[in-house]
PDB file of C-alpha atoms in Angstrom:
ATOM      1  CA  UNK B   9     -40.162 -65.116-190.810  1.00 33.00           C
ATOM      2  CA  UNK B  10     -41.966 -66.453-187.855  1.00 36.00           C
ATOM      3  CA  UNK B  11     -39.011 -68.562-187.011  1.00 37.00           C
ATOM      4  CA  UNK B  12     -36.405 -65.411-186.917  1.00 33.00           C
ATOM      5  CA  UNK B  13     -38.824 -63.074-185.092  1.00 34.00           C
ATOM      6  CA  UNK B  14     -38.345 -66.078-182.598  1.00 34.00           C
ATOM      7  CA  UNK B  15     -35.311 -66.581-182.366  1.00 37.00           C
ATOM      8  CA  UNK B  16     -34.514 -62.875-181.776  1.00 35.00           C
ATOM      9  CA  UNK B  17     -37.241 -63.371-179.140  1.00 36.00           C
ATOM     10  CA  UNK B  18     -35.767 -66.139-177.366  1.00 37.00           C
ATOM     11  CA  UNK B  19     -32.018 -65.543-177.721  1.00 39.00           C
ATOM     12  CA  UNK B  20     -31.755 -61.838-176.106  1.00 38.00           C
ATOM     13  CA  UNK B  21     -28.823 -60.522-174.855  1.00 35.00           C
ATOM     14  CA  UNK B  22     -28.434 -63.665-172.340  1.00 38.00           C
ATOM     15  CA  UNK B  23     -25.370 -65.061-173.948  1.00 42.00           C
ATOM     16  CA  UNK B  24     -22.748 -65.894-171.375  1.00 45.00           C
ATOM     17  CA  UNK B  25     -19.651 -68.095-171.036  1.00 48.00           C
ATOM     18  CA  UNK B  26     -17.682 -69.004-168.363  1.00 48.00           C
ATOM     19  CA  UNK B  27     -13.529 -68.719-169.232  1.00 54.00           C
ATOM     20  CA  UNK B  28     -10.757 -69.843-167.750  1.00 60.00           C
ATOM     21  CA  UNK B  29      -8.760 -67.074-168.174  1.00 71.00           C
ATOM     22  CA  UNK B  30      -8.530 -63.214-166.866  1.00 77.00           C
ATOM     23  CA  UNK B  31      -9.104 -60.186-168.616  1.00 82.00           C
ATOM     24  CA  UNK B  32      -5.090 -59.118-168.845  1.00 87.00           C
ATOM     25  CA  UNK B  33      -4.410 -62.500-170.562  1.00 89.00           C
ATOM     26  CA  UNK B  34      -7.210 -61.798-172.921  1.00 88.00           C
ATOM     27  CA  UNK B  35      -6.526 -58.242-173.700  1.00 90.00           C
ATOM     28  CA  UNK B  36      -3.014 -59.730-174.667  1.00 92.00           C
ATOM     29  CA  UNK B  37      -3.773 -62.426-176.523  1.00 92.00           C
ATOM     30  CA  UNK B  38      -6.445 -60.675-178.780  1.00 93.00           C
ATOM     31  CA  UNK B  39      -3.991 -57.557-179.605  1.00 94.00           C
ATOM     32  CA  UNK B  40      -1.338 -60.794-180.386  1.00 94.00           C
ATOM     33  CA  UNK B  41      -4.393 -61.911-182.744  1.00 95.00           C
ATOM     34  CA  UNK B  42      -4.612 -58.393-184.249  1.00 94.00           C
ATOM     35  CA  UNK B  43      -1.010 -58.783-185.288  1.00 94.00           C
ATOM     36  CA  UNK B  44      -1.916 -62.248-187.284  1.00 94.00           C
ATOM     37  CA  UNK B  45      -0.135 -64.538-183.950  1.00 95.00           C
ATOM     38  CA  UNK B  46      -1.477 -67.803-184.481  1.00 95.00           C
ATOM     39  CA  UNK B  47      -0.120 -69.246-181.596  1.00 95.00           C
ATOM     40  CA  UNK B  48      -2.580 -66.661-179.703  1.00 94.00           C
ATOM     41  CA  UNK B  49      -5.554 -67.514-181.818  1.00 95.00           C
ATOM     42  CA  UNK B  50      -5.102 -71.064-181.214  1.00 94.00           C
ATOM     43  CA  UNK B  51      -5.171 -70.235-177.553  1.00 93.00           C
ATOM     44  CA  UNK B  52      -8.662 -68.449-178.263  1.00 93.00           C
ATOM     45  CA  UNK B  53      -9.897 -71.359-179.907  1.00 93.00           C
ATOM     46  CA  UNK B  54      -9.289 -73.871-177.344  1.00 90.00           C
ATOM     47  CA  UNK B  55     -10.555 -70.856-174.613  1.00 89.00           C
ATOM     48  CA  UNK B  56     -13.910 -70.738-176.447  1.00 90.00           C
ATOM     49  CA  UNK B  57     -14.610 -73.537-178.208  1.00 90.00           C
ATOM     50  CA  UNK B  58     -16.485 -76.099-175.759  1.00 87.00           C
ATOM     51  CA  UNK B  59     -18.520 -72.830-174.313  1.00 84.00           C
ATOM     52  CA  UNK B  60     -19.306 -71.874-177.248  1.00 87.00           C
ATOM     53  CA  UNK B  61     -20.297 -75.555-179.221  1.00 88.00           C
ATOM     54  CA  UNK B  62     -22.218 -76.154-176.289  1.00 82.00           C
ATOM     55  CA  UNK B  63     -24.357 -73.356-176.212  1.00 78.00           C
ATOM     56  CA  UNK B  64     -24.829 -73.819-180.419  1.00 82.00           C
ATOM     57  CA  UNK B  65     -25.357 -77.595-179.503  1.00 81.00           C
ATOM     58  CA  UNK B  66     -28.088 -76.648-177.182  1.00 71.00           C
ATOM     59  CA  UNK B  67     -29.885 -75.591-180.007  1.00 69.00           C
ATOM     60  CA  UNK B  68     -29.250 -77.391-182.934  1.00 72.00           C
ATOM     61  CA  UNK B  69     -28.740 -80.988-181.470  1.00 71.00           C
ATOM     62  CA  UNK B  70     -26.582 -82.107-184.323  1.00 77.00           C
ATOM     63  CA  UNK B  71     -22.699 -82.186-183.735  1.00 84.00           C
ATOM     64  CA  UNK B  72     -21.715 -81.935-186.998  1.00 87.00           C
ATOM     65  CA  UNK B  73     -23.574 -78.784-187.940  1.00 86.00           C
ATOM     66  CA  UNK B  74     -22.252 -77.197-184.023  1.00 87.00           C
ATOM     67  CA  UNK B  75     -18.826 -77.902-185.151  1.00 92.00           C
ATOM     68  CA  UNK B  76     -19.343 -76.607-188.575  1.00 91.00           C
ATOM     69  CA  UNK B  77     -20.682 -73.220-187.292  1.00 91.00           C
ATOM     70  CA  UNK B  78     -18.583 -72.782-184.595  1.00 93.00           C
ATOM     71  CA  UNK B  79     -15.533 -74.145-187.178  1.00 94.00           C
ATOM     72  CA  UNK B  80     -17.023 -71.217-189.830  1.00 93.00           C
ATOM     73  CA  UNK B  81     -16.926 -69.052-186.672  1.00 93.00           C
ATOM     74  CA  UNK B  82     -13.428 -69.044-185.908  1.00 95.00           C
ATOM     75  CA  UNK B  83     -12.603 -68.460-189.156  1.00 94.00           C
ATOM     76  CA  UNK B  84     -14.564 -65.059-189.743  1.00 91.00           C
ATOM     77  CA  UNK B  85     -12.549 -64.341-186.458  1.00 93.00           C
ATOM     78  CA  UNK B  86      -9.293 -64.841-188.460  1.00 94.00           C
ATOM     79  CA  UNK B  87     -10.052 -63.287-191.645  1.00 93.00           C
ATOM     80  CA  UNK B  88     -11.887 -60.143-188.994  1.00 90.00           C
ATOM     81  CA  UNK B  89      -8.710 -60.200-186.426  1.00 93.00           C
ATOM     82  CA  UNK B  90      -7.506 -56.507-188.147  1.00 92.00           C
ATOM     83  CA  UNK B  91     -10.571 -55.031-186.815  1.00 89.00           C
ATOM     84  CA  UNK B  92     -10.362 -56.150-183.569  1.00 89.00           C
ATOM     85  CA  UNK B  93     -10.235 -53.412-180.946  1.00 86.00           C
ATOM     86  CA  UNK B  94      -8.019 -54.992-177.488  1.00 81.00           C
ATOM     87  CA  UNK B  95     -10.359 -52.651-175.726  1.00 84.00           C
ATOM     88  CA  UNK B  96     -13.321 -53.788-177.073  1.00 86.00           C
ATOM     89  CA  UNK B  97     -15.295 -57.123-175.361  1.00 86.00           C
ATOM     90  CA  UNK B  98     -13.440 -59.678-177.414  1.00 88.00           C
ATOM     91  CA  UNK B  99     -16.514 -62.291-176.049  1.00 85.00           C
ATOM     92  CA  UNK B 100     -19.160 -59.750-177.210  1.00 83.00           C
ATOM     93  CA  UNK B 101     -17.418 -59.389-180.737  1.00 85.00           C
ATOM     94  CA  UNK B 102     -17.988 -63.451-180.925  1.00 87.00           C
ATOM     95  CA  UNK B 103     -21.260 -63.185-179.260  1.00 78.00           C
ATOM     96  CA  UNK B 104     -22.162 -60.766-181.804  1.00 80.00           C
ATOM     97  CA  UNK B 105     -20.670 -63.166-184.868  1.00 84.00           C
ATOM     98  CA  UNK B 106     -22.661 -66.436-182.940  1.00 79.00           C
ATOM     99  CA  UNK B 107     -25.794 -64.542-183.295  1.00 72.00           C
ATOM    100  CA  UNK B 108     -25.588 -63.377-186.770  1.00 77.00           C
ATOM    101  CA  UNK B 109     -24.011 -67.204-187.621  1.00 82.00           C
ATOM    102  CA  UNK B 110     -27.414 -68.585-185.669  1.00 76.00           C
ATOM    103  CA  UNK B 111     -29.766 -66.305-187.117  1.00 71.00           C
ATOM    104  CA  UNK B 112     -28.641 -67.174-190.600  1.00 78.00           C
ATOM    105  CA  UNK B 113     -28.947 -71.292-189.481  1.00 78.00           C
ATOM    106  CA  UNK B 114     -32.322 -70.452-188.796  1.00 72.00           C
ATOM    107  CA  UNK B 115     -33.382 -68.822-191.927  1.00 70.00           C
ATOM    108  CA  UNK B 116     -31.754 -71.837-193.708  1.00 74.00           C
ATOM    109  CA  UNK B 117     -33.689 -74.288-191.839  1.00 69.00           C
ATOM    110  CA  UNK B 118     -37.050 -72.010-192.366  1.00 60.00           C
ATOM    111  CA  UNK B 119     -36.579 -72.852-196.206  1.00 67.00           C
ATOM    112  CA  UNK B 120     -35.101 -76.036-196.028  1.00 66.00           C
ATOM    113  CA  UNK B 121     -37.482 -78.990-195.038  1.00 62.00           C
ATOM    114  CA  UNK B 122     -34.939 -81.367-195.498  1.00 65.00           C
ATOM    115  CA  UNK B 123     -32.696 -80.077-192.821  1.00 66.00           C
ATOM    116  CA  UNK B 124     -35.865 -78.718-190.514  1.00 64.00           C
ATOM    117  CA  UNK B 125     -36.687 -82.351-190.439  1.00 60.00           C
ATOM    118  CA  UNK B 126     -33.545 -83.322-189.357  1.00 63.00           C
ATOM    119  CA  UNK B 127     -33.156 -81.104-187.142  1.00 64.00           C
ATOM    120  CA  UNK B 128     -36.195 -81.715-185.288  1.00 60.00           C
ATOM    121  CA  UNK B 129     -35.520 -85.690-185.803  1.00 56.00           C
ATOM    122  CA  UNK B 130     -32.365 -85.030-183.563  1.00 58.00           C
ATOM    123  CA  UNK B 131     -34.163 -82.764-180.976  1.00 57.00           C
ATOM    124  CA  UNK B 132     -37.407 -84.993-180.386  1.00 54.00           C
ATOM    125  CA  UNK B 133     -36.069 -87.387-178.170  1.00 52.00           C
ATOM    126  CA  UNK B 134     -33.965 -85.251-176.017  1.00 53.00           C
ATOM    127  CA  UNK B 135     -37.145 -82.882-175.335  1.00 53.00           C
ATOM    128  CA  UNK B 136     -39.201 -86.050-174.497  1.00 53.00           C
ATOM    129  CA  UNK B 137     -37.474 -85.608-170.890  1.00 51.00           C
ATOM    130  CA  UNK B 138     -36.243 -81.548-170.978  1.00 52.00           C
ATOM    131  CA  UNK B 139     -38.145 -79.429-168.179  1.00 51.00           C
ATOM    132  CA  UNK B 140     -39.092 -77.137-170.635  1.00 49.00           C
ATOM    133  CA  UNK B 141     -41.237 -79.372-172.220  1.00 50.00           C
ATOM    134  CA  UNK B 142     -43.430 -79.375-169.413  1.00 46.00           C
ATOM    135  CA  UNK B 143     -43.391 -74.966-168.964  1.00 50.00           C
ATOM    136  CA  UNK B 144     -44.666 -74.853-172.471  1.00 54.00           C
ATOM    137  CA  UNK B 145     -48.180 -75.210-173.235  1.00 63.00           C
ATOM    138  CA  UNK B 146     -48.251 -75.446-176.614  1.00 61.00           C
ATOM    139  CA  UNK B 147     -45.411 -78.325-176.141  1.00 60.00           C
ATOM    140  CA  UNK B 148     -47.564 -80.508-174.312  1.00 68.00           C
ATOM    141  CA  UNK B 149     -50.124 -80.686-176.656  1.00 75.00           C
ATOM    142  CA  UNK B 150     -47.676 -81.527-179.300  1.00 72.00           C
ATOM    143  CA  UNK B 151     -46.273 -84.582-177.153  1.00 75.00           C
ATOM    144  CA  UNK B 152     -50.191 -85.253-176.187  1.00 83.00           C
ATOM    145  CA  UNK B 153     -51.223 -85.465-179.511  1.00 86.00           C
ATOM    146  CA  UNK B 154     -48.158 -87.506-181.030  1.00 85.00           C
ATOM    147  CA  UNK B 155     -48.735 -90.043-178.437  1.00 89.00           C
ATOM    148  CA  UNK B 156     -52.061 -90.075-179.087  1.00 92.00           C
ATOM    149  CA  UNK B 157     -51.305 -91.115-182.957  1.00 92.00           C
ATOM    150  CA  UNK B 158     -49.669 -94.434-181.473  1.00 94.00           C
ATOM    151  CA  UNK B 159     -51.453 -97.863-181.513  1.00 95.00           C
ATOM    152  CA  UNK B 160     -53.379 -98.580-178.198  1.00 94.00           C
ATOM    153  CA  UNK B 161     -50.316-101.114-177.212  1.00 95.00           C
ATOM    154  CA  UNK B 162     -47.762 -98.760-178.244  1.00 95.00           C
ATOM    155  CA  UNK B 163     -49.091 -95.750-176.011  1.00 94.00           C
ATOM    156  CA  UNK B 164     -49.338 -97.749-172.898  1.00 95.00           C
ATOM    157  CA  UNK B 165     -46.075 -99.302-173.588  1.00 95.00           C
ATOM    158  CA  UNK B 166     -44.327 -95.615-174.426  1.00 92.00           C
ATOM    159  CA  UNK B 167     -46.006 -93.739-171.500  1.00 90.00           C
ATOM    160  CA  UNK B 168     -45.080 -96.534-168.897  1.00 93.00           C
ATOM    161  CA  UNK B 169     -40.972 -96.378-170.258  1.00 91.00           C
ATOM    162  CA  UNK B 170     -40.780 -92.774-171.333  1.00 86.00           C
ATOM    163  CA  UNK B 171     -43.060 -90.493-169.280  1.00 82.00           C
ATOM    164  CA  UNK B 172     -42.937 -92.954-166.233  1.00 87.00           C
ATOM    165  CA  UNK B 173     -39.510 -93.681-165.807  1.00 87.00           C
ATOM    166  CA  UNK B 174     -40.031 -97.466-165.615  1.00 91.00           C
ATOM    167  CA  UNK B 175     -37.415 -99.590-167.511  1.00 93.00           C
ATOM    168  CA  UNK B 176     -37.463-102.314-169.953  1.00 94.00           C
ATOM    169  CA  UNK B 177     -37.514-105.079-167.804  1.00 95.00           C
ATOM    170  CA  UNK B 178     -40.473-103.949-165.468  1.00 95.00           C
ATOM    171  CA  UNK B 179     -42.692-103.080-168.775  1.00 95.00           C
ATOM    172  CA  UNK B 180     -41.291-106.793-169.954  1.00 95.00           C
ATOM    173  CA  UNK B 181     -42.832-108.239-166.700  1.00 95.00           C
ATOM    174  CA  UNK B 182     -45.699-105.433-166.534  1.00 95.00           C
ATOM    175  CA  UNK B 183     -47.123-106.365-169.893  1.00 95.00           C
ATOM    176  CA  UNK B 184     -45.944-109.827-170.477  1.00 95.00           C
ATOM    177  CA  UNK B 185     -43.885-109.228-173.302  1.00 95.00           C
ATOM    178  CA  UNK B 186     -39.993-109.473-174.210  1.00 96.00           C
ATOM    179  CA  UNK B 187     -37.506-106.936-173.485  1.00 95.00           C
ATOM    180  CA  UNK B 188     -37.014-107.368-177.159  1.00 96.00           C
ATOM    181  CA  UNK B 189     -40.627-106.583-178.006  1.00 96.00           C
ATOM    182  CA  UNK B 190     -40.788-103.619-175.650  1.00 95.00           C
ATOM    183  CA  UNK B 191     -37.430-102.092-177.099  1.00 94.00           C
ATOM    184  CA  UNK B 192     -39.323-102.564-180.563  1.00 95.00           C
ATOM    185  CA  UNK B 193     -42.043-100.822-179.470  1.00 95.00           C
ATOM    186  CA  UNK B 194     -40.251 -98.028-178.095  1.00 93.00           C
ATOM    187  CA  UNK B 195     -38.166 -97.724-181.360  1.00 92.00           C
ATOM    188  CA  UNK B 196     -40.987 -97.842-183.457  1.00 94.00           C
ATOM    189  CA  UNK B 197     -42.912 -95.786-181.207  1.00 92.00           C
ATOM    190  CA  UNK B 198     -40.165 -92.457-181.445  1.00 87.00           C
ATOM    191  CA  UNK B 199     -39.917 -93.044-185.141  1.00 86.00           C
ATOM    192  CA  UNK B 200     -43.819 -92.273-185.429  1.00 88.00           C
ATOM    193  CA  UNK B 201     -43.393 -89.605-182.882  1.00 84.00           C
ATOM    194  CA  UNK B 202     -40.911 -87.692-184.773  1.00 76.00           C
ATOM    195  CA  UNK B 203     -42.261 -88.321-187.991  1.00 77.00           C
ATOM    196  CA  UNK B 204     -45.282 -86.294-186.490  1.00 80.00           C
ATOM    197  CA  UNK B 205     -43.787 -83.776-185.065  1.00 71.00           C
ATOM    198  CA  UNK B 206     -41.265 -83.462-187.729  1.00 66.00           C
ATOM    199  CA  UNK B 207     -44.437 -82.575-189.895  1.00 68.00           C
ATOM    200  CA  UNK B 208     -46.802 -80.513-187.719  1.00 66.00           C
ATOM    201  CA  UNK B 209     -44.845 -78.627-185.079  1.00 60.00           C
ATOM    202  CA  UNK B 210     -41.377 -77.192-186.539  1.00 58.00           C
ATOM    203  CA  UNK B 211     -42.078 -73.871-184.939  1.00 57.00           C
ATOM    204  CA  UNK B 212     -42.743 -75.476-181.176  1.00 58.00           C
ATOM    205  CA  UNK B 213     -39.620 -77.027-181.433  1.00 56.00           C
ATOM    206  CA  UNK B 214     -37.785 -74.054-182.144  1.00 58.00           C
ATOM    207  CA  UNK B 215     -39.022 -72.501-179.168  1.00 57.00           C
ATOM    208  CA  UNK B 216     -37.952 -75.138-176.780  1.00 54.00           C
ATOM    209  CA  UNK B 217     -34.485 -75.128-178.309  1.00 54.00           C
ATOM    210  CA  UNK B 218     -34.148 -71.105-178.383  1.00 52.00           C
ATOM    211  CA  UNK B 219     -35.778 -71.159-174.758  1.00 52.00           C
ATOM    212  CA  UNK B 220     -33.491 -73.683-173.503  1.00 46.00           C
ATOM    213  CA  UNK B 221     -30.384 -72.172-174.864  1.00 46.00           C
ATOM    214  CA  UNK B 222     -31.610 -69.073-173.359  1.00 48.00           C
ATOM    215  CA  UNK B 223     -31.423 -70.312-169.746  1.00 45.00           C
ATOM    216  CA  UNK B 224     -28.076 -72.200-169.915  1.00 41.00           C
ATOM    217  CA  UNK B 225     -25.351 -70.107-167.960  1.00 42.00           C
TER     218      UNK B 225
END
């Protein structure tokens, strides 16, 4: 429940997209949609679609589940276009289906270890380097203390690449290894990383995704 009460939390009533075209064309081509045009809901589709995977992306890092929601979307959009109401915010109406769709991911994953694990799997990396890493407290600690879990060798190697920017071939020269070696490292060093946080910190996670998909335009 934790995990819903946050996403509600998190997900507000920021939800914005940017569209390439103006409310007359829109008003048309929903009350076309209404009438079962599928010339005008294939118009819709390519309208929202990248706005809206990329917001869903934001927070569930895995393409095939984004295209699979956003996919199950547009179809609840078809099978709903008889309700639709021209003068009604056609982007609210989906805003208002992507929330309930989201919500319902969320719960899934909440139950579901299995996908919760890949789902943070996916996200771990990405966060390693997201700003909002470094605004959350509780965040910190979790990167702090999943470092912490590596070898000696591994931390010093992981720190200098990932948290210091440096590449390969300066921590190659730095520590008088291979690139090979310090690209093993690194690997081996994320997979333990994960693997921690996969296990420990589900609900951090979640917070950086819902907070950073609450701040995108």
């Amino acid at each position: 429940m934790a995990v819903i009460e946050l996403f509600y939390k998190f997900i507000g009533s920021r939800f914005k997209l940017m569209l390439l075209i103006d409310d007359a064309e829109l008003y048309s081509l929903v009350n076309r949609l209404r009438n079962g045009d599928e010339r005008a809901f294939n118009t819709l589709y390519h309208t929202y679609f990248k706005p809206l995977y990329g917001k869903v992306f934001s927070m569930v890092k895995d393409e095939a589940i984004a295209d699979e929601l956003i996919q199950e979307l547009f179809l609840k959009v078809w099978q709903k276009r008889e309700e639709l109401n021209p003068d009604y915010s056609f982007t609210a109406f989906l805003y208002k289906i992507t929330n309930n769709m989201v919500f319902d991911f969320f719960r899934k994953v909440a139950k579901d270890s299995r996908l919760a694990a890949k789902l943070i799997i996916n996200a771990t990396e990405y966060y390693l380097h997201s700003d909002e890493l470094l605004e959350s407290k509780e965040a910190r600690q979790v990167l702090t203390n999943a470092i912490n879990q590596l070898s000696p060798q591994r931390k010093l190697i992981f720190t200098y690449c990932k948290l210091e920017g440096k590449s390969y071939e300066e921590a190659s020269r730095n520590f008088g290894l291979s690139v090979a070696t310090i690209n093993s490292h690194i690997t081996q060093s994320l997979k333990a990383i994960r693997q921690f946080v996969a296990k420990n910190y589900l609900l951090v996670l979640m917070q950086l995704m819902l907070s950073l998909f609450n701040k995108l335009p």
